[in-house]
PDB file of C-alpha atoms and ligand atoms in Angstrom:
ATOM      1  CA  UNK A   1     -19.461  -8.101  -3.689  1.00 83.00           C
ATOM      2  CA  UNK A   2     -19.429  -6.839  -7.231  1.00 87.00           C
ATOM      3  CA  UNK A   3     -18.043  -9.000 -10.013  1.00 92.00           C
ATOM      4  CA  UNK A   4     -17.178  -8.160 -13.612  1.00 95.00           C
ATOM      5  CA  UNK A   5     -17.572 -11.259 -15.759  1.00 97.00           C
ATOM      6  CA  UNK A   6     -15.749 -11.027 -19.082  1.00 97.00           C
ATOM      7  CA  UNK A   7     -16.832 -13.949 -21.259  1.00 97.00           C
ATOM      8  CA  UNK A   8     -17.738 -13.845 -24.947  1.00 96.00           C
ATOM      9  CA  UNK A   9     -19.160 -17.358 -25.239  1.00 95.00           C
ATOM     10  CA  UNK A  10     -22.886 -16.689 -25.900  1.00 96.00           C
ATOM     11  CA  UNK A  11     -23.930 -19.762 -23.927  1.00 96.00           C
ATOM     12  CA  UNK A  12     -21.390 -19.866 -21.087  1.00 95.00           C
ATOM     13  CA  UNK A  13     -21.462 -16.119 -20.321  1.00 96.00           C
ATOM     14  CA  UNK A  14     -25.153 -15.864 -19.345  1.00 96.00           C
ATOM     15  CA  UNK A  15     -25.019 -19.229 -17.501  1.00 95.00           C
ATOM     16  CA  UNK A  16     -22.037 -18.108 -15.413  1.00 95.00           C
ATOM     17  CA  UNK A  17     -23.606 -14.691 -14.794  1.00 94.00           C
ATOM     18  CA  UNK A  18     -26.791 -16.333 -13.548  1.00 93.00           C
ATOM     19  CA  UNK A  19     -24.815 -18.697 -11.293  1.00 93.00           C
ATOM     20  CA  UNK A  20     -22.836 -15.819  -9.796  1.00 92.00           C
ATOM     21  CA  UNK A  21     -25.970 -13.741  -9.202  1.00 88.00           C
ATOM     22  CA  UNK A  22     -27.627 -16.700  -7.494  1.00 88.00           C
ATOM     23  CA  UNK A  23     -24.708 -16.693  -5.072  1.00 85.00           C
ATOM     24  CA  UNK A  24     -25.283 -13.061  -4.300  1.00 84.00           C
ATOM     25  CA  UNK A  25     -22.623 -11.408  -6.443  1.00 88.00           C
ATOM     26  CA  UNK A  26     -23.706  -8.235  -8.214  1.00 86.00           C
ATOM     27  CA  UNK A  27     -22.520  -9.367 -11.627  1.00 90.00           C
ATOM     28  CA  UNK A  28     -21.951  -7.360 -14.804  1.00 93.00           C
ATOM     29  CA  UNK A  29     -21.404  -9.432 -17.943  1.00 96.00           C
ATOM     30  CA  UNK A  30     -19.367  -8.023 -20.818  1.00 96.00           C
ATOM     31  CA  UNK A  31     -18.011  -9.777 -23.894  1.00 97.00           C
ATOM     32  CA  UNK A  32     -15.093  -7.654 -25.124  1.00 97.00           C
ATOM     33  CA  UNK A  33     -11.833  -6.199 -23.819  1.00 96.00           C
ATOM     34  CA  UNK A  34     -13.042  -2.710 -24.760  1.00 96.00           C
ATOM     35  CA  UNK A  35     -16.279  -3.051 -22.821  1.00 96.00           C
ATOM     36  CA  UNK A  36     -14.488  -4.552 -19.814  1.00 96.00           C
ATOM     37  CA  UNK A  37     -12.024  -1.670 -19.885  1.00 93.00           C
ATOM     38  CA  UNK A  38     -14.875   0.809 -19.814  1.00 92.00           C
ATOM     39  CA  UNK A  39     -16.557  -0.944 -16.884  1.00 92.00           C
ATOM     40  CA  UNK A  40     -13.291  -1.105 -14.921  1.00 91.00           C
ATOM     41  CA  UNK A  41     -12.802   2.626 -15.406  1.00 88.00           C
ATOM     42  CA  UNK A  42     -16.274   3.470 -14.116  1.00 86.00           C
ATOM     43  CA  UNK A  43     -17.025   0.931 -11.382  1.00 85.00           C
ATOM     44  CA  UNK A  44     -15.035  -0.587  -8.558  1.00 84.00           C
ATOM     45  CA  UNK A  45     -15.140  -4.371  -8.676  1.00 87.00           C
ATOM     46  CA  UNK A  46     -14.167  -6.805  -5.968  1.00 86.00           C
ATOM     47  CA  UNK A  47     -13.315  -9.383  -8.595  1.00 92.00           C
ATOM     48  CA  UNK A  48     -12.950  -9.846 -12.346  1.00 96.00           C
ATOM     49  CA  UNK A  49     -13.700 -13.276 -13.782  1.00 96.00           C
ATOM     50  CA  UNK A  50     -11.862 -13.209 -17.038  1.00 95.00           C
ATOM     51  CA  UNK A  51     -11.909 -15.297 -20.211  1.00 94.00           C
ATOM     52  CA  UNK A  52      -8.663 -14.880 -22.203  1.00 90.00           C
ATOM     53  CA  UNK A  53      -9.850 -15.500 -25.763  1.00 90.00           C
ATOM     54  CA  UNK A  54     -11.959 -12.430 -26.492  1.00 94.00           C
ATOM     55  CA  UNK A  55     -13.096 -11.123 -29.885  1.00 96.00           C
ATOM     56  CA  UNK A  56     -11.080  -7.881 -29.702  1.00 96.00           C
ATOM     57  CA  UNK A  57      -7.956  -9.113 -27.946  1.00 93.00           C
ATOM     58  CA  UNK A  58      -6.417 -11.170 -25.183  1.00 90.00           C
ATOM     59  CA  UNK A  59      -8.046 -10.865 -21.767  1.00 90.00           C
ATOM     60  CA  UNK A  60      -4.657 -10.901 -20.071  1.00 89.00           C
ATOM     61  CA  UNK A  61      -4.216  -7.186 -20.904  1.00 90.00           C
ATOM     62  CA  UNK A  62      -7.066  -6.557 -18.473  1.00 92.00           C
ATOM     63  CA  UNK A  63      -5.472  -8.417 -15.574  1.00 90.00           C
ATOM     64  CA  UNK A  64      -2.246  -6.509 -16.183  1.00 86.00           C
ATOM     65  CA  UNK A  65      -4.191  -3.259 -16.230  1.00 86.00           C
ATOM     66  CA  UNK A  66      -5.921  -4.065 -12.947  1.00 88.00           C
ATOM     67  CA  UNK A  67      -2.526  -4.525 -11.328  1.00 82.00           C
ATOM     68  CA  UNK A  68      -0.797  -1.592 -13.018  1.00 81.00           C
ATOM     69  CA  UNK A  69      -3.530   0.694 -11.774  1.00 81.00           C
ATOM     70  CA  UNK A  70      -3.243  -0.827  -8.299  1.00 78.00           C
ATOM     71  CA  UNK A  71      -6.951  -1.638  -8.236  1.00 81.00           C
ATOM     72  CA  UNK A  72      -8.181  -3.605  -5.191  1.00 81.00           C
ATOM     73  CA  UNK A  73      -9.715  -6.169  -7.511  1.00 89.00           C
ATOM     74  CA  UNK A  74      -9.120  -9.930  -7.534  1.00 91.00           C
ATOM     75  CA  UNK A  75      -8.614 -11.490 -10.954  1.00 94.00           C
ATOM     76  CA  UNK A  76      -9.681 -15.037 -11.712  1.00 95.00           C
ATOM     77  CA  UNK A  77      -8.844 -16.279 -15.205  1.00 94.00           C
ATOM     78  CA  UNK A  78     -11.059 -18.763 -17.022  1.00 92.00           C
ATOM     79  CA  UNK A  79      -9.573 -20.294 -20.077  1.00 86.00           C
ATOM     80  CA  UNK A  80      -9.333 -23.316 -22.302  1.00 85.00           C
ATOM     81  CA  UNK A  81      -5.546 -22.884 -22.384  1.00 81.00           C
ATOM     82  CA  UNK A  82      -4.079 -25.358 -19.989  1.00 78.00           C
ATOM     83  CA  UNK A  83      -0.329 -25.581 -20.526  1.00 83.00           C
ATOM     84  CA  UNK A  84       2.052 -24.851 -17.678  1.00 83.00           C
ATOM     85  CA  UNK A  85       3.433 -21.784 -19.458  1.00 83.00           C
ATOM     86  CA  UNK A  86      -0.092 -20.424 -19.970  1.00 81.00           C
ATOM     87  CA  UNK A  87      -0.775 -20.768 -16.253  1.00 82.00           C
ATOM     88  CA  UNK A  88       2.525 -19.175 -15.271  1.00 82.00           C
ATOM     89  CA  UNK A  89       1.963 -16.306 -17.716  1.00 80.00           C
ATOM     90  CA  UNK A  90      -1.572 -15.776 -16.405  1.00 82.00           C
ATOM     91  CA  UNK A  91      -0.526 -15.687 -12.767  1.00 83.00           C
ATOM     92  CA  UNK A  92       2.575 -13.562 -13.384  1.00 80.00           C
ATOM     93  CA  UNK A  93       0.406 -11.278 -15.495  1.00 80.00           C
ATOM     94  CA  UNK A  94      -1.523 -10.283 -12.392  1.00 81.00           C
ATOM     95  CA  UNK A  95      -4.168 -12.985 -11.982  1.00 89.00           C
ATOM     96  CA  UNK A  96      -4.883 -14.315  -8.501  1.00 90.00           C
ATOM     97  CA  UNK A  97      -6.089 -17.678  -9.730  1.00 92.00           C
ATOM     98  CA  UNK A  98      -6.573 -19.673 -12.874  1.00 91.00           C
ATOM     99  CA  UNK A  99      -9.337 -22.088 -13.789  1.00 92.00           C
ATOM    100  CA  UNK A 100      -9.139 -24.289 -16.874  1.00 91.00           C
ATOM    101  CA  UNK A 101     -12.263 -24.967 -18.926  1.00 90.00           C
ATOM    102  CA  UNK A 102     -14.299 -27.054 -18.696  1.00 91.00           C
ATOM    103  CA  UNK A 103     -14.988 -26.593 -14.979  1.00 92.00           C
ATOM    104  CA  UNK A 104     -17.967 -27.035 -12.701  1.00 92.00           C
ATOM    105  CA  UNK A 105     -19.676 -24.013 -11.272  1.00 92.00           C
ATOM    106  CA  UNK A 106     -19.069 -25.044  -7.621  1.00 92.00           C
ATOM    107  CA  UNK A 107     -15.334 -24.962  -8.281  1.00 94.00           C
ATOM    108  CA  UNK A 108     -15.547 -21.470  -9.786  1.00 94.00           C
ATOM    109  CA  UNK A 109     -17.629 -20.354  -6.807  1.00 92.00           C
ATOM    110  CA  UNK A 110     -15.141 -21.823  -4.313  1.00 92.00           C
ATOM    111  CA  UNK A 111     -12.120 -20.277  -6.058  1.00 93.00           C
ATOM    112  CA  UNK A 112     -13.854 -16.930  -6.222  1.00 93.00           C
ATOM    113  CA  UNK A 113     -14.580 -17.058  -2.507  1.00 90.00           C
ATOM    114  CA  UNK A 114     -10.933 -17.961  -1.894  1.00 90.00           C
ATOM    115  CA  UNK A 115      -9.476 -15.048  -3.916  1.00 88.00           C
ATOM    116  CA  UNK A 116     -11.959 -12.650  -2.327  1.00 86.00           C
ATOM    117  CA  UNK A 117     -10.850 -13.733   1.156  1.00 84.00           C
ATOM    118  CA  UNK A 118      -7.245 -12.747   0.458  1.00 78.00           C
ATOM    119  CA  UNK A 119      -6.152  -9.252   1.369  1.00 68.00           C
ATOM    120  CA  UNK A 120      -5.743  -7.189  -1.754  1.00 61.00           C
ATOM    121  CA  UNK A 121      -2.548  -5.754  -3.226  1.00 51.00           C
ATOM    122  CA  UNK A 122      -0.262  -8.306  -1.605  1.00 51.00           C
ATOM    123  CA  UNK A 123       1.999  -8.010  -4.630  1.00 56.00           C
ATOM    124  CA  UNK A 124       1.268  -4.343  -5.149  1.00 63.00           C
ATOM    125  CA  UNK A 125       1.278  -2.202  -8.222  1.00 75.00           C
ATOM    126  CA  UNK A 126       4.228  -1.443 -10.460  1.00 85.00           C
ATOM    127  CA  UNK A 127       6.643   0.942  -8.730  1.00 88.00           C
ATOM    128  CA  UNK A 128       7.959   3.887 -10.728  1.00 88.00           C
ATOM    129  CA  UNK A 129      10.392   6.749 -10.351  1.00 89.00           C
ATOM    130  CA  UNK A 130      11.006   8.721 -13.509  1.00 88.00           C
ATOM    131  CA  UNK A 131      12.174   6.330 -16.226  1.00 89.00           C
ATOM    132  CA  UNK A 132      12.714   3.515 -13.705  1.00 92.00           C
ATOM    133  CA  UNK A 133       9.977   0.877 -13.346  1.00 92.00           C
ATOM    134  CA  UNK A 134       9.820  -2.213 -11.158  1.00 92.00           C
ATOM    135  CA  UNK A 135       7.084  -4.830 -11.467  1.00 86.00           C
ATOM    136  CA  UNK A 136       6.904  -6.908  -8.255  1.00 78.00           C
ATOM    137  CA  UNK A 137       4.739  -9.578  -9.903  1.00 72.00           C
ATOM    138  CA  UNK A 138       7.024 -10.430 -12.793  1.00 76.00           C
ATOM    139  CA  UNK A 139      10.163  -9.288 -10.949  1.00 81.00           C
ATOM    140  CA  UNK A 140      11.161  -7.145 -13.895  1.00 88.00           C
ATOM    141  CA  UNK A 141      13.028  -3.828 -13.828  1.00 93.00           C
ATOM    142  CA  UNK A 142      13.192  -1.370 -16.717  1.00 92.00           C
ATOM    143  CA  UNK A 143      14.918   1.901 -17.397  1.00 92.00           C
ATOM    144  CA  UNK A 144      12.891   3.361 -20.196  1.00 87.00           C
ATOM    145  CA  UNK A 145      12.449   0.448 -22.576  1.00 84.00           C
ATOM    146  CA  UNK A 146      15.602  -1.373 -21.404  1.00 89.00           C
ATOM    147  CA  UNK A 147      15.122  -4.409 -19.159  1.00 92.00           C
ATOM    148  CA  UNK A 148      17.724  -4.493 -16.367  1.00 94.00           C
ATOM    149  CA  UNK A 149      18.625  -7.982 -15.093  1.00 94.00           C
ATOM    150  CA  UNK A 150      19.212  -7.933 -11.316  1.00 92.00           C
ATOM    151  CA  UNK A 151      20.108 -10.529  -8.709  1.00 89.00           C
ATOM    152  CA  UNK A 152      17.343 -11.281  -6.153  1.00 84.00           C
ATOM    153  CA  UNK A 153      19.199  -9.182  -3.532  1.00 85.00           C
ATOM    154  CA  UNK A 154      19.635  -6.207  -5.866  1.00 91.00           C
ATOM    155  CA  UNK A 155      15.975  -6.501  -6.816  1.00 90.00           C
ATOM    156  CA  UNK A 156      14.942  -6.488  -3.139  1.00 87.00           C
ATOM    157  CA  UNK A 157      17.164  -3.466  -2.480  1.00 91.00           C
ATOM    158  CA  UNK A 158      15.679  -1.540  -5.363  1.00 94.00           C
ATOM    159  CA  UNK A 159      12.136  -2.514  -4.381  1.00 90.00           C
ATOM    160  CA  UNK A 160      12.723  -1.251  -0.834  1.00 89.00           C
ATOM    161  CA  UNK A 161      14.208   2.047  -2.071  1.00 93.00           C
ATOM    162  CA  UNK A 162      11.350   2.571  -4.546  1.00 91.00           C
ATOM    163  CA  UNK A 163       8.738   1.753  -1.910  1.00 86.00           C
ATOM    164  CA  UNK A 164      10.260   4.574   0.133  1.00 87.00           C
ATOM    165  CA  UNK A 165      10.986   6.876  -2.798  1.00 89.00           C
ATOM    166  CA  UNK A 166      11.885  10.419  -1.839  1.00 90.00           C
ATOM    167  CA  UNK A 167      13.160   9.443   1.613  1.00 92.00           C
ATOM    168  CA  UNK A 168      16.742   8.715   2.611  1.00 94.00           C
ATOM    169  CA  UNK A 169      17.045   5.064   3.632  1.00 93.00           C
ATOM    170  CA  UNK A 170      19.886   4.243   6.023  1.00 92.00           C
ATOM    171  CA  UNK A 171      22.277   1.309   5.708  1.00 90.00           C
ATOM    172  CA  UNK A 172      20.969  -0.265   8.919  1.00 86.00           C
ATOM    173  CA  UNK A 173      17.400  -0.005   7.663  1.00 86.00           C
ATOM    174  CA  UNK A 174      18.382  -1.758   4.441  1.00 88.00           C
ATOM    175  CA  UNK A 175      20.207  -4.444   6.410  1.00 84.00           C
ATOM    176  CA  UNK A 176      17.131  -4.950   8.509  1.00 77.00           C
ATOM    177  CA  UNK A 177      14.671  -5.186   5.607  1.00 80.00           C
ATOM    178  CA  UNK A 178      16.667  -6.669   2.739  1.00 81.00           C
ATOM    179  CA  UNK A 179      18.974  -9.092   4.543  1.00 76.00           C
ATOM    180  CA  UNK A 180      17.578 -11.827   6.732  1.00 66.00           C
ATOM    181  CA  UNK A 181      17.925 -12.069  10.486  1.00 56.00           C
ATOM    182  CA  UNK A 182      20.803 -14.505  10.250  1.00 60.00           C
ATOM    183  CA  UNK A 183      23.084 -12.142   8.397  1.00 65.00           C
ATOM    184  CA  UNK A 184      26.065 -11.281  10.564  1.00 67.00           C
ATOM    185  CA  UNK A 185      28.326  -9.305   8.262  1.00 69.00           C
ATOM    186  CA  UNK A 186      28.943  -5.577   8.459  1.00 71.00           C
ATOM    187  CA  UNK A 187      26.988  -2.844   6.783  1.00 70.00           C
ATOM    188  CA  UNK A 188      29.618  -2.499   4.049  1.00 83.00           C
ATOM    189  CA  UNK A 189      27.804  -5.341   2.307  1.00 87.00           C
ATOM    190  CA  UNK A 190      25.020  -2.815   1.674  1.00 89.00           C
ATOM    191  CA  UNK A 191      27.447  -0.461  -0.057  1.00 91.00           C
ATOM    192  CA  UNK A 192      28.779  -3.285  -2.202  1.00 92.00           C
ATOM    193  CA  UNK A 193      25.297  -4.288  -3.349  1.00 93.00           C
ATOM    194  CA  UNK A 194      24.175  -0.715  -3.913  1.00 94.00           C
ATOM    195  CA  UNK A 195      27.308  -0.132  -5.996  1.00 94.00           C
ATOM    196  CA  UNK A 196      26.442  -3.146  -8.169  1.00 95.00           C
ATOM    197  CA  UNK A 197      22.853  -1.987  -8.445  1.00 95.00           C
ATOM    198  CA  UNK A 198      23.907   1.528  -9.497  1.00 94.00           C
ATOM    199  CA  UNK A 199      26.284   0.123 -12.094  1.00 94.00           C
ATOM    200  CA  UNK A 200      23.509  -2.012 -13.619  1.00 95.00           C
ATOM    201  CA  UNK A 201      21.060   0.897 -13.621  1.00 94.00           C
ATOM    202  CA  UNK A 202      23.592   3.074 -15.428  1.00 90.00           C
ATOM    203  CA  UNK A 203      21.973   3.348 -18.826  1.00 84.00           C
ATOM    204  CA  UNK A 204      23.753   5.680 -21.227  1.00 79.00           C
ATOM    205  CA  UNK A 205      22.265   9.147 -21.320  1.00 79.00           C
ATOM    206  CA  UNK A 206      20.106   8.720 -18.221  1.00 80.00           C
ATOM    207  CA  UNK A 207      20.896  10.024 -14.754  1.00 84.00           C
ATOM    208  CA  UNK A 208      21.501   7.287 -12.169  1.00 88.00           C
ATOM    209  CA  UNK A 209      18.347   7.078 -10.033  1.00 90.00           C
ATOM    210  CA  UNK A 210      20.092   5.868  -6.852  1.00 93.00           C
ATOM    211  CA  UNK A 211      21.564   8.789  -4.969  1.00 92.00           C
ATOM    212  CA  UNK A 212      24.105   8.356  -2.170  1.00 91.00           C
ATOM    213  CA  UNK A 213      23.516  10.743   0.716  1.00 91.00           C
ATOM    214  CA  UNK A 214      26.914  10.939   2.383  1.00 90.00           C
ATOM    215  CA  UNK A 215      26.979   9.642   5.919  1.00 87.00           C
ATOM    216  CA  UNK A 216      23.276   8.830   5.929  1.00 90.00           C
ATOM    217  CA  UNK A 217      22.249   6.343   3.271  1.00 93.00           C
ATOM    218  CA  UNK A 218      20.595   6.161  -0.112  1.00 95.00           C
ATOM    219  CA  UNK A 219      17.644   7.711  -1.841  1.00 94.00           C
ATOM    220  CA  UNK A 220      15.629   7.349  -4.998  1.00 93.00           C
ATOM    221  CA  UNK A 221      13.865  10.560  -5.894  1.00 82.00           C
ATOM    222  CA  UNK A 222      10.093  10.445  -6.197  1.00 70.00           C
ATOM    223  CA  UNK A 223      10.418  11.683  -9.785  1.00 48.00           C
ATOM    224  CA  UNK A 224      13.320  12.851 -11.836  1.00 43.00           C
TER     225      UNK A 224
HETATM  226 CA1   CA B 301     -13.663 -16.836 -25.389  1.00 69.38          CA
END
């Protein structure tokens, strides 16, 4: 397993790197966002152990990048920031786990083993079609720079359509995947929700991304 350790503390960095190597991880230690970025572009890591307070920026940009690129890399954040909102922001920003300093090395080792055991890309990368973007981790949808607030059901609908971009998705397929097994209404509920979704995605000057294919279902083009 190959680990990228991003830690600028001149004492902690080398100590952590040594500890990780002793446990058999091929460990590269870098101290800046820029250097980490370079390493991530060149090598494939199984995990990134990431300090947030770095000399040239906030380490969280790196965890977001790992997810945006859809890299199969676990991200474990190490930080002195310990408030609830810091933790939520770290995890929503693409981290798999979060460890508050000070910590003991055995805990880091155990958490690293745990994140490495999980199958990768459970959340998946950001989905895009043209000017439409959907981030499964933060549950945010944009058209261009405009954030589109959606209900959980509309979000799930859009996520399913984007996951199958370019293909026509039938009403019954949407019912099967977006509504739970206990739903007993008719398929016109799909039309009602798609209509709401289309209305919300209607941003002035941009073509609506959700296309109705008469008699068959709905489609979001791969690009438009
Ligand atoms: Ca630091």
